Coordinates of C-alpha atoms in Angstrom, one line a residue:
Chain O
M64 CA 0.4 0.1 0.0
T65 CA 1.3 3.3 -0.9
S66 CA 1.9 5.6 2.1
C67 CA 0.8 9.5 2.2
L68 CA 1.8 12.0 4.8
V69 CA -0.9 14.6 5.1
V70 CA 0.7 17.9 6.3
D71 CA -1.6 20.8 7.3
D72 CA -2.3 23.0 10.5
S73 CA -5.8 22.3 10.3
R74 CA -7.3 19.2 11.9
M75 CA -10.5 19.3 9.7
I76 CA -8.3 19.6 6.4
R77 CA -6.0 16.8 7.5
R78 CA -9.2 14.6 8.2
V79 CA -10.9 15.5 4.9
A80 CA -8.0 14.7 3.0
S81 CA -7.2 11.4 4.9
R82 CA -10.4 10.2 4.5
I83 CA -10.0 10.7 0.6
L84 CA -6.8 9.3 0.3
K85 CA -7.8 6.2 2.3
D86 CA -10.8 5.6 0.0
L87 CA -7.9 5.8 -2.7
K88 CA -6.3 3.1 -1.0
F89 CA -3.5 5.0 0.6
D90 CA -1.8 4.2 3.7
T91 CA -2.2 7.7 5.4
S92 CA -0.5 9.4 8.6
E93 CA -0.7 13.1 9.6
A94 CA 1.6 16.1 10.9
E95 CA 0.5 19.6 11.8
N96 CA 3.4 21.5 10.7
G97 CA 6.5 21.4 8.6
Q98 CA 8.8 20.7 11.5
D99 CA 6.5 17.8 12.6
A100 CA 6.5 16.4 9.1
I101 CA 10.4 16.6 8.8
D102 CA 10.6 14.6 12.4
Q103 CA 8.2 12.2 10.7
C104 CA 10.1 11.6 7.7
R105 CA 13.5 11.2 9.6
V106 CA 11.9 8.1 11.0
D107 CA 9.9 6.7 8.0
M108 CA 9.8 8.2 4.7
P109 CA 6.4 8.1 3.0
D110 CA 5.8 7.2 -0.7
A111 CA 3.9 10.8 -1.1
I112 CA 3.3 14.0 1.0
L113 CA 0.2 16.3 0.4
L114 CA 1.6 19.6 1.9
D115 CA 0.2 22.9 2.9
W116 CA 1.8 26.1 2.4
S117 CA 1.1 28.3 5.5
M118 CA 1.6 26.5 8.9
P119 CA 3.1 27.8 12.2
V120 CA 6.7 26.8 13.4
M121 CA 8.1 25.7 9.8
D122 CA 6.0 26.5 6.6
G123 CA 5.5 24.2 3.5
L124 CA 8.0 25.4 1.3
S125 CA 10.6 25.5 4.0
F126 CA 9.8 22.0 4.7
L127 CA 10.2 20.7 1.3
K128 CA 13.7 22.5 0.8
E129 CA 14.6 20.5 4.0
L130 CA 13.2 17.3 2.9
R131 CA 15.1 17.5 -0.6
K132 CA 18.2 17.7 1.6
E133 CA 17.3 14.7 3.7
P134 CA 18.8 11.1 2.4
D135 CA 16.0 9.4 0.7
G136 CA 14.5 12.8 0.4
K137 CA 14.0 13.0 -3.2
T138 CA 12.1 9.8 -3.1
P139 CA 8.7 11.2 -1.9
V140 CA 6.3 12.8 -4.3
V141 CA 5.2 16.1 -2.9
V142 CA 2.0 17.6 -3.8
F143 CA 1.4 20.8 -2.4
C144 CA -2.2 21.7 -1.1
T145 CA -2.8 25.2 -0.4
A146 CA -4.9 28.2 -0.7
E147 CA -1.9 30.0 -2.6
R148 CA -3.2 30.6 -6.2
D149 CA -0.6 33.1 -7.4
V150 CA 1.5 32.1 -10.4
L151 CA 4.6 33.2 -9.0
K152 CA 4.0 31.1 -5.8
I153 CA 3.2 27.9 -7.7
T154 CA 6.3 28.3 -9.8
K155 CA 8.4 28.7 -6.6
A156 CA 6.8 25.5 -5.1
L157 CA 7.8 23.5 -8.2
D158 CA 11.2 25.2 -8.5
A159 CA 11.6 23.7 -4.8
G160 CA 10.9 20.3 -6.0
A161 CA 7.0 20.1 -6.0
D162 CA 5.6 17.4 -8.3
E163 CA 2.1 18.7 -8.2
Y164 CA 0.0 21.4 -6.8
I165 CA -3.6 21.5 -5.8
M166 CA -5.5 25.0 -5.0
K167 CA -7.7 24.8 -2.1
P168 CA -10.6 24.1 -1.9
F169 CA -10.4 20.5 -3.2
D170 CA -12.7 17.6 -3.8
S171 CA -12.1 13.8 -4.2
D172 CA -11.8 14.3 -7.9
I173 CA -9.3 16.9 -7.6
I174 CA -6.9 14.9 -5.5
E175 CA -7.5 11.7 -7.5
S176 CA -6.7 13.4 -10.7
K177 CA -3.6 15.5 -9.2
F178 CA -2.2 11.7 -7.8
Q179 CA -2.8 10.4 -11.1
Q180 CA -0.8 13.2 -12.7
A181 CA 2.0 12.6 -10.2
G182 CA 2.0 9.0 -11.1
L183 CA 0.7 7.8 -7.7
I184 CA -2.4 6.1 -9.0
Chain F
M144 CA -37.0 12.2 0.3
G145 CA -36.5 12.5 -3.6
A146 CA -35.8 16.0 -5.2
V147 CA -39.3 17.7 -6.3
L148 CA -39.5 17.8 -9.9
S149 CA -41.0 20.8 -11.8
L150 CA -42.3 19.0 -15.2
T151 CA -45.0 16.5 -15.7
P152 CA -43.8 13.2 -16.9
S153 CA -45.0 13.8 -20.3
Y154 CA -42.7 16.6 -20.7
Y155 CA -39.6 14.7 -19.7
E156 CA -40.5 12.0 -22.3
A157 CA -41.2 14.8 -24.9
L158 CA -37.9 16.3 -24.0
K159 CA -36.0 12.9 -24.3
R160 CA -37.6 12.3 -27.6
L161 CA -36.6 15.6 -29.0
T162 CA -33.2 15.1 -28.3
L163 CA -33.2 11.7 -29.8
E164 CA -34.8 12.9 -33.0
L165 CA -32.9 16.1 -33.4
A166 CA -29.4 15.0 -32.2
G167 CA -29.7 11.1 -32.3
V168 CA -28.5 11.1 -28.8
N169 CA -30.5 8.9 -26.0
L170 CA -30.2 10.7 -22.6
G171 CA -30.4 7.3 -20.9
A172 CA -32.4 6.2 -18.0
D173 CA -31.7 9.0 -15.3
H174 CA -33.0 11.7 -17.7
T175 CA -35.1 13.7 -15.4
F176 CA -32.7 14.8 -13.1
L177 CA -30.3 15.6 -16.3
I178 CA -33.2 17.7 -17.7
E179 CA -34.1 19.5 -14.5
T180 CA -30.5 20.7 -13.6
R181 CA -29.3 21.4 -17.2
L182 CA -32.9 23.3 -18.3
S183 CA -33.3 25.3 -15.2
S184 CA -30.4 27.1 -15.6
L185 CA -31.0 27.7 -19.5
A186 CA -34.8 28.9 -18.3
R187 CA -33.3 31.6 -16.4
T188 CA -30.8 32.6 -19.0
E189 CA -33.6 32.7 -21.6
G190 CA -35.7 35.0 -19.3
F191 CA -38.6 32.4 -18.4
D192 CA -40.1 32.6 -14.7
S193 CA -39.9 28.6 -14.6
L194 CA -38.6 25.6 -16.4
T195 CA -42.4 24.5 -16.8
N196 CA -43.0 28.0 -18.7
M197 CA -40.0 27.7 -21.1
V198 CA -40.9 24.1 -21.9
E199 CA -44.5 25.0 -22.6
E200 CA -43.5 27.6 -24.9
L201 CA -41.2 25.3 -27.0
F202 CA -43.8 22.6 -27.4
N203 CA -46.7 25.3 -28.1
T204 CA -44.5 27.6 -30.4
G205 CA -42.1 24.7 -31.8
E206 CA -39.8 27.9 -32.1
S207 CA -36.6 26.3 -33.6
R208 CA -33.9 28.3 -31.9
L209 CA -35.2 27.6 -28.3
A210 CA -35.4 23.8 -29.3
V211 CA -31.7 24.1 -30.6
Q212 CA -30.7 25.8 -27.2
V213 CA -32.6 23.1 -25.0
V214 CA -31.2 20.1 -26.9
S215 CA -27.8 21.9 -26.7
S216 CA -27.9 22.1 -23.0
L217 CA -29.1 18.5 -22.7
L218 CA -26.2 17.4 -24.8
E219 CA -23.6 19.2 -22.9
R220 CA -20.9 16.7 -21.9
D221 CA -18.9 17.0 -18.4
T222 CA -15.5 17.1 -20.4
H223 CA -12.0 17.2 -18.3
F224 CA -8.6 18.1 -19.6
N225 CA -6.4 15.2 -20.8
T226 CA -9.6 12.6 -20.8
D227 CA -8.5 9.2 -22.1
M228 CA -4.9 10.1 -22.3
P229 CA -3.9 6.6 -24.0
S230 CA -6.0 7.9 -27.1
L231 CA -4.9 11.7 -26.7
N232 CA -1.3 10.4 -26.8
K233 CA -1.8 8.5 -30.1
L234 CA -2.3 11.8 -31.9
E235 CA 1.2 13.1 -30.7
D236 CA 3.0 9.4 -30.7
V237 CA 1.4 7.7 -33.8
I238 CA -0.6 10.0 -36.1
I239 CA 1.5 13.3 -36.5
P240 CA 4.8 11.2 -36.9
Q241 CA 3.0 9.5 -39.8
L242 CA 1.7 12.6 -41.3
H243 CA 4.9 14.6 -40.9
P244 CA 7.4 13.3 -43.7
I245 CA 4.2 13.4 -46.2
H246 CA 3.4 17.2 -45.3
K247 CA 6.8 18.9 -44.7
N248 CA 6.1 22.6 -45.0
G249 CA 2.4 22.2 -45.1
T250 CA -0.4 22.4 -43.0
I251 CA -2.1 19.6 -41.0
R252 CA -5.8 20.3 -40.2
I253 CA -7.3 18.4 -37.1
L254 CA -10.9 18.5 -36.4
S255 CA -12.2 18.0 -32.8
F256 CA -15.8 16.8 -33.3
G257 CA -18.2 17.6 -30.5
C258 CA -15.6 19.7 -28.5
S259 CA -18.1 20.6 -25.7
S260 CA -16.4 23.1 -23.6
G261 CA -13.0 23.0 -25.3
Q262 CA -10.7 21.0 -23.3
E263 CA -9.7 18.6 -26.1
P264 CA -8.8 21.1 -28.8
Y265 CA -6.8 23.2 -26.0
C266 CA -5.1 19.7 -24.9
I267 CA -4.2 19.1 -28.9
A268 CA -2.8 22.8 -29.1
M269 CA -0.9 22.5 -25.7
A270 CA 0.5 19.3 -26.9
L271 CA 1.5 20.5 -30.5
D272 CA 3.2 23.6 -28.9
K273 CA 5.3 21.7 -26.8
A274 CA 6.5 19.7 -29.7
K275 CA 7.0 22.8 -32.2
E276 CA 10.7 22.3 -32.2
K277 CA 10.3 18.7 -33.5
Y278 CA 7.6 20.1 -36.1
A279 CA 9.1 23.4 -36.9
D280 CA 8.4 22.7 -40.7
L281 CA 5.0 21.9 -39.9
K282 CA 1.7 24.2 -39.5
F283 CA -1.2 23.0 -37.5
E284 CA -5.0 24.4 -37.7
I285 CA -7.3 23.2 -35.0
V286 CA -10.7 23.3 -35.4
G287 CA -13.5 22.8 -32.7
V288 CA -17.3 22.0 -33.3
D289 CA -20.2 21.4 -31.5
Y290 CA -24.1 22.5 -31.2
P291 CA -24.4 26.1 -30.3
S292 CA -24.3 26.1 -26.4
I293 CA -23.2 27.6 -23.4
A294 CA -20.2 25.1 -23.5
L295 CA -19.1 26.0 -26.7
D296 CA -19.2 29.8 -25.3
R297 CA -17.0 28.8 -22.8
A298 CA -14.7 27.0 -25.2
K299 CA -14.4 30.0 -27.3
S300 CA -13.7 32.3 -24.2
G301 CA -10.9 29.6 -23.1
R302 CA -12.1 30.5 -19.6
Y303 CA -12.2 27.8 -17.0
T304 CA -13.0 27.5 -13.2
H305 CA -10.6 26.7 -10.5
F306 CA -12.0 23.1 -10.3
D307 CA -12.1 22.8 -14.3
V308 CA -8.1 23.3 -14.5
Q309 CA -7.5 21.0 -11.9
R310 CA -9.2 18.0 -13.3
G311 CA -6.4 16.1 -15.7
L312 CA -4.5 19.4 -16.3
P313 CA -0.8 19.0 -14.9
I314 CA 0.3 22.1 -12.8
R315 CA 3.1 22.9 -15.2
D316 CA 0.6 23.0 -18.2
L317 CA -1.5 25.4 -16.1
V318 CA 1.3 27.9 -15.4
T319 CA 2.7 27.7 -18.8
Y320 CA -0.6 28.0 -21.0
F321 CA -3.1 29.8 -18.7
E322 CA -3.5 33.2 -16.9
R323 CA -5.2 34.0 -13.7
D324 CA -7.9 36.2 -14.1
N325 CA -9.7 36.6 -10.4
E326 CA -11.1 33.3 -9.6
D327 CA -10.9 31.9 -13.0
W328 CA -8.2 30.7 -15.3
V329 CA -7.8 31.9 -19.2
V330 CA -5.9 30.0 -21.9
K331 CA -3.1 32.1 -23.1
S332 CA -3.9 33.8 -26.4
K333 CA -1.0 31.9 -28.4
I334 CA -2.9 28.6 -27.6
R335 CA -6.2 30.3 -28.5
N336 CA -5.0 31.6 -31.7
M337 CA -4.2 28.1 -32.9
I338 CA -8.1 27.1 -32.7
T339 CA -10.8 28.0 -34.5
F340 CA -14.4 27.1 -32.8
E341 CA -17.5 26.9 -34.8
E342 CA -21.3 25.9 -34.2
T343 CA -22.4 23.1 -36.2
H344 CA -25.2 20.5 -35.9
L345 CA -23.3 17.3 -35.8
L346 CA -25.8 15.4 -37.8
S347 CA -26.1 17.9 -40.4
N348 CA -24.3 18.1 -43.8
L349 CA -20.6 18.8 -42.7
D350 CA -19.1 19.8 -46.1
K351 CA -18.9 23.4 -45.2
L352 CA -16.3 22.5 -42.6
G353 CA -13.8 21.5 -45.3
D354 CA -11.8 18.6 -45.1
F355 CA -9.1 17.3 -42.3
H356 CA -5.9 15.3 -42.0
V357 CA -7.2 14.1 -38.4
V358 CA -10.7 13.9 -37.1
M359 CA -11.2 13.3 -33.2
F360 CA -14.5 12.0 -32.0
R361 CA -13.7 10.2 -28.8
N362 CA -15.8 8.5 -26.6
A363 CA -19.1 9.9 -27.7
L364 CA -20.4 7.5 -30.2
P365 CA -22.1 5.1 -27.6
H366 CA -24.6 7.9 -26.8
Y367 CA -25.9 7.9 -30.2
S368 CA -28.9 5.9 -31.4
S369 CA -28.0 3.2 -34.0
P370 CA -29.2 5.3 -37.1
A371 CA -27.4 8.2 -35.8
Q372 CA -24.1 6.5 -35.4
V373 CA -24.5 5.6 -38.9
R374 CA -25.4 9.3 -40.0
V375 CA -22.4 10.7 -37.9
L376 CA -20.0 8.1 -38.8
R377 CA -20.9 8.7 -42.8
G378 CA -20.7 12.6 -42.2
L379 CA -17.3 12.2 -40.6
A380 CA -16.1 10.0 -43.3
T381 CA -16.7 12.7 -45.7
L382 CA -14.5 15.2 -43.3
V383 CA -11.3 12.9 -43.4
K384 CA -9.0 13.0 -46.3
P385 CA -7.8 9.9 -48.1
L386 CA -5.2 8.4 -45.9
G387 CA -6.2 10.6 -43.0
Y388 CA -7.0 9.6 -39.6
L389 CA -9.9 9.1 -37.6
L390 CA -9.1 8.8 -33.6
L391 CA -11.9 7.4 -31.5
G392 CA -11.5 6.5 -27.7
S393 CA -9.1 3.8 -26.7
N394 CA -12.0 1.1 -26.6
E395 CA -14.0 2.0 -29.5
T396 CA -14.2 0.2 -32.8
L397 CA -15.5 0.3 -36.0
N398 CA -16.5 -3.1 -36.4
H399 CA -20.2 -2.7 -37.3
I400 CA -20.4 0.5 -39.1
N401 CA -17.5 1.3 -41.4
F402 CA -17.2 3.9 -44.3
G403 CA -13.8 2.9 -45.6
F404 CA -11.4 3.1 -42.6
D405 CA -8.7 0.5 -41.8
P406 CA -7.8 -0.3 -38.0
L407 CA -4.3 0.6 -37.5
A408 CA -2.3 -2.5 -36.2
L409 CA -1.8 -2.5 -32.6
Q410 CA -2.9 1.1 -32.0
K411 CA -6.6 0.9 -30.5
G412 CA -9.1 3.6 -31.5
V413 CA -6.8 4.9 -34.7
F414 CA -8.3 4.4 -38.1
R415 CA -6.6 5.3 -41.4
K416 CA -9.2 6.2 -44.1
R417 CA -8.7 4.2 -47.6
Q418 CA -7.5 6.0 -50.6
E419 CA -10.0 4.4 -52.6
K420 CA -13.7 5.2 -52.3
V421 CA -15.5 2.2 -51.0
E422 CA -19.2 1.2 -50.3
P423 CA -19.8 1.4 -46.4
V424 CA -20.2 -1.5 -44.3
I425 CA -23.3 -1.6 -42.2
E426 CA -23.7 -5.1 -40.4
D427 CA -26.4 -4.5 -38.2
P428 CA -29.6 -5.1 -40.2
S429 CA -31.6 -3.4 -37.4
I430 CA -30.0 -0.1 -38.6
K431 CA -32.0 1.7 -41.1
K432 CA -30.5 5.1 -43.1
P433 CA -32.3 8.1 -41.5
N434 CA -35.1 9.5 -43.9
G435 CA -34.9 13.2 -43.3
R436 CA -38.2 13.2 -41.5
K437 CA -39.3 16.2 -40.0
T438 CA -38.0 15.6 -36.5
F439 CA -39.8 18.5 -34.4
E440 CA -43.2 17.9 -35.7
R441 CA -42.7 14.3 -34.8
A442 CA -41.6 15.1 -31.2
K443 CA -44.5 17.4 -31.0
R444 CA -46.9 14.5 -32.1
N445 CA -45.1 12.1 -29.6
L446 CA -46.0 14.5 -26.7
K447 CA -49.6 14.8 -27.6
D448 CA -49.4 11.0 -27.5
V449 CA -47.9 10.8 -24.2
D450 CA -50.4 13.6 -23.0
K451 CA -53.3 11.4 -24.3
F452 CA -51.6 8.4 -22.6
T453 CA -51.3 10.0 -19.4
Q454 CA -54.7 11.3 -19.4
S455 CA -56.3 8.0 -20.1
K456 CA -54.2 6.4 -17.1
T457 CA -55.1 9.7 -14.6
G458 CA -58.6 10.4 -15.7

């Protein structure tokens, strides 16, 4: 089963996204900010990461830059999932190593489509 | 509790028959919900107080413009970017490479038949833009046709919602080929300029469109009645140049109705038109040639028949 770490400071968003991903047969875990996520990745690197941008302690972009420096940190497919819709911000995320990008609000069709685009389904 | 429906059963049946008669498309078993949702919005746009008023006006006056609007609304398909990728990839990986050496320094014309809200022609244009260095000695003309409809208007505007652009479109294509406009995303002009959209009755005489090296008609054939399938495939055959290509969906065939195409070996859904003109092959004996009857009058008669039937059952 493909593993996916859902990183978002909103408990509700984590729950909704995890439910959708479980329906898509992913084994999910959750983190509430970038620091929490990087700690979890150091213990057990997931196959995929669904990543919010604006979070306390460590934001999504800083997490992604840190992640890509880790041993095996290039392995996970990272899909940003954020309210940021500015083209410059999207480009910044892609340049930092994001594989796909979801603009909130999202639904199950969008998550499925984007995970397909990223080669996870 | 079920949704409250505003039309009488006879009107649903009449609208379903009108769509079958005018466009050859069977709406299917769940047509009441489809009719309610699609036509309620059209009724508001057309300035009617209610859906019932619009449908009564349609069948009382038989106004052809309104009939076309109603049927077009019912035919709109929920299309996504990059639907049926294996089939779409055949254009780039199989068909264009075969046409390229023959048409160097020429123009390749591609038709998206039944393009709805335009995602297919825009996907073709984006794919060809990515391959522009490889095909620097080729020009491409892309034409998208469908019934006049709100969907086709969207196609012409190239404007898509936040949800539309996240279904099937890779994020890199979004940032490369679209511009954000408030909540919407609009296709950049360099891609829009590669495409011409035209309003066409898909079962009418299609000569005015000219002929094409590639005609794409993917995953729509099963929605048509058997006589309409014959009619639409015969029409498409006249649009494809000799040795040109017809691209259907990955799982579609021409086994029962074939107007002079050969399937390409190992390439599902790709058919090449033969050089010589041949008689059509129609293997299903239940399929009759369309006879050009006055379809709207017939639909109106059907409505009266249904009304009589309903009255006899309720009265």
